[in-house]
């Protein structure tokens, strides 16, 4: 779960990580009021998209009037499907230098990794390897002071800057562990007269650990359908095509999408309904897909924990109660295959045994010759 | 010779009294796996599928020493059960559990490393040395002995591919599911090293997907040290960048781990990359007859 | 640093470890008042000596009158050189069973160790090995829930008791780590209708880590001289004999005492003034010793970091300013030995080269034939 | 052959710019020790006694790879410096520092164990392979080559005893100070194992004291596996029980670790226990001539 900047900064504040003075504004008047208090300000759309700067959703304002105008403008924007409902109005920092600092988990080493660079800002991805320090942390030993000394030596940093890093990184690491973060990123980490200030805050909490953090606000930036899928514990992503796809397992669902595209079709979604779903859940997944009004429905089941008869039964039930009148391409093999196939036949659906046949059939039906 | 596990591997089931645990204990026994005990706190003394249940892994190890343990433990308790198994002396830990918190997985791996134990998963279907020992949840009938070593990040997609092989009467030596999470114990490269040394494995099937850099690392290993033919299939060609698709690992980050970068790396290493699962049996069949 | 029971219990309370209701009393009236609030009570002298129970410094009282009388009696007591100035007046517990629970560091494994027994109470040292669980904890892994399950299995404990242990031990371990304890002991750990209650609390904080815990009260149960020695950073213990002993290093000081005893003498103290002391500190150590009015002074220096000339100079200075008129036996070898010897000669002191000679000389002077 | 350290051992000094660090660097150099660098954060580039100073142990290891490191670091910072040395790849860590917090020592030991490194101390005088390499703070002149291996919990008392040996022209192979704290890296038994294997060591001198159970464990080892003569001296016969005497370890706890229990265990194992330091040279001399 990604956190909005202002929530990430609240966490920073709680861990004694310096942040700019700022206020949250929900309309232009509040933004102007904040500017009256803070002087020169920066106004930032509170959205989860990473490209606010390039999209123009960050603006400076010298006075309350300008703050009002810019706030008005930004509140009208649409950023990555989502509107802007909140603005963070902060004192404009006198930035001398922009650093980059992040902590995440590296899948390759299976350990936390601290990333530090003296070249922060918008183009941090282009920083050459030798100017980006990657420090892998033994989770049992944790982040120790000597690591700051060595990181700073490699960066060629001493004096006050080293003291700032020595104070900052251990706090950030503690936050990282204690809130079960997947990623904490400060970019830019502003160097000012007053020392380091986190000018931005990107914090992503591990979804699987959210149950341990009931105090965190729930943040969702999803479509209504995606939210509904989440409630049903389905992995669902909307796409632009016409062929609705449902399969059991993330890998095989991806492979199904790949094949649809390979044969010239366009997937309408990604829907992995997981393993071992019961009739009820399978039926709900189907209903959700049908609600998106696709042109063709492609179901690809390779039964393992998932039982073919359960999927077929769910399909039959939905067909009877709600009606399914679009073309369906159904692939069904694996556990209780014969039973499943029989159920489908009763409701007039012929099923395929291979993914290849099923996908080709779906694509053909989508583009009648 | 089989890698990781074989007909003598003694297997413990943690969470044996649950729905999944008991069902798959039966399935593993049916496959021929030497399941020798189960653990379920507070249920010691019960019997599941003819297998004795113990209160703790220590008790199990005292009474029925095991080499490997498979965990059917809900995510919030999985770390504790994994550390228990490692502390009690388990050498191979198979973590079926999905949704284990990331930082818990990090700790499990660090603990396993300090004890020199092997972890498969989490969020894996397990592993099987075909015809000898299955420690996992995959359907028994697809896993018949043969010359192909299979290693996969996905579950059902792996069954799909092994199913294609089986239909074409191509069996497997060992099939390993790495698991779909960001932090997993075994990576492609670990399993490839074993396959490289295993005389019975004549060819290797690698089932990857977008995200992470495990496929690129595998390609580097194949290029430098692998003498056996390798076929790969990768899922996620059509995935839009940055969208999350069920596997936490399947996020495209910073240009690394894209479909194209993986295909390019593998092909450069001499790996044959299949376009579709259905092509795989023929590709492997050809490579096997070439090399023999 | 040992903590008084009531301070240990305050720590327990802060870590959510159940303790009895109780009040601190400094006189009999306060004790009676507490008994009026609490009903039947137990009154316990707040001293650091371990044998309060056997010494009669713990008493039960059924009503305020009895509480007043018992408090009066205990406040008159002398326990191991120390008077009783505070009493802990607690509700009398309805104890069903007495367990034993402790955490300390085991020098052999170099790791924390948790000790648990179902046979708590006064004679816990006699509990047979097989009824005392010793669980060594990897400091990096910490105390995990599964350890409670296994400890309870070995103890043959299930159900509610296991839940109580599962709740208690992890808290105690956290306390142990976070306050830098050397030892935490609950004996007895009372099993009551309401669950576990820590009927006693023995907490010893690592002296070397006290600087990290400024919030802890400073507790000293030492003689005035020992306190003064502590201020001077000397390792000093008062003993019953006549020969004052000063040496550099704990091992050699102990060996000097042993040899004094071997030759039939009686040491007046143990004073290790450490390595590398300067003239000032050495002189102060000497002054302290002389202040105890011993019959003989034995100084045993094997100079390494400690310089012989510095010790000799300190001795000469004290002799000149204060006068040293008791018999002195001085052994002086090692770094700058010649210089030291010369300085001593000037103030009329002949020094020995071996410990054996010096000790024998000291004992002879103490017992003139 | 020398145990732990020899003429090729490359030694780093952490805290080299301090009073103690610089003094003992000079002393070690005078003894012949290969001191190759020092560490003192913020003072990289300086030179102490002709030895280059680096900002971090990593930098030192990059530029002047070392095998061992000796720490003259104030107690509150000792854990950090010790972990740094271990992380940078130091194999033998000599902790001179006194008053390291107990829980810090526990962490240092756990970290060293996970990395397979040896820790001497804390609160030790160090160790010396006589005539070859001294890593410690003991006076140089007493440590001359010879046939006796010495291992001690105390400092000055050990010098006293080695001094007696030296006066009697009995030299030493290696002298190891275990350190006086409750938690130390090497125990008697570890060093005895090395002496047992060391051909140059013909007899062993063990200097113990009351408290703990290290002497009892040493006795068990001598009894089962030591073929060489061992002499022991123990301090603390006259200590009143339960009084703390400078060494945290020297507390008599629960009847374990008393003077009598140690003497009894050692004597039962065939160890000659000296009554007084002055007797030791003759005892050792007799045993050496017997065994040769």
PDB file of C-alpha atoms in Angstrom, chain A residues 17 25 30 88 105 109 133 136 155 170 185 202 227 238 242-243 272 297 300 311 318 328:
ATOM      1  CA  UNK A  17      13.119  12.705  10.555  1.00  0.00           C
ATOM      2  CA  UNK A  25      -5.434  21.922   1.994  1.00  0.00           C
ATOM      3  CA  UNK A  30      -7.188  26.663   2.541  1.00  0.00           C
ATOM      4  CA  UNK A  88       0.165  19.645   0.620  1.00  0.00           C
ATOM      5  CA  UNK A 105      14.300  -5.176   0.294  1.00  0.00           C
ATOM      6  CA  UNK A 109      20.213 -10.915  -1.520  1.00  0.00           C
ATOM      7  CA  UNK A 133      25.880   3.429  -2.834  1.00  0.00           C
ATOM      8  CA  UNK A 136      23.021  -4.499   2.082  1.00  0.00           C
ATOM      9  CA  UNK A 155      30.574   9.083  -1.096  1.00  0.00           C
ATOM     10  CA  UNK A 170      19.303   4.769  11.519  1.00  0.00           C
ATOM     11  CA  UNK A 185      12.290   6.771  -0.500  1.00  0.00           C
ATOM     12  CA  UNK A 202       7.462   7.810  -0.655  1.00  0.00           C
ATOM     13  CA  UNK A 227     -11.918  -2.324  -5.185  1.00  0.00           C
ATOM     14  CA  UNK A 238      -8.431  -3.505 -15.785  1.00  0.00           C
ATOM     15  CA  UNK A 242     -12.474  -6.687 -25.336  1.00  0.00           C
ATOM     16  CA  UNK A 243     -11.697 -10.215 -24.178  1.00  0.00           C
ATOM     17  CA  UNK A 272      -6.468 -14.437 -11.285  1.00  0.00           C
ATOM     18  CA  UNK A 297     -15.288 -14.336 -22.185  1.00  0.00           C
ATOM     19  CA  UNK A 300      -8.729 -20.955 -18.656  1.00  0.00           C
ATOM     20  CA  UNK A 311     -15.754 -23.785 -11.644  1.00  0.00           C
ATOM     21  CA  UNK A 318     -24.422 -17.587 -13.154  1.00  0.00           C
ATOM     22  CA  UNK A 328     -17.584 -17.972 -24.200  1.00  0.00           C
TER      23      UNK A 328
END
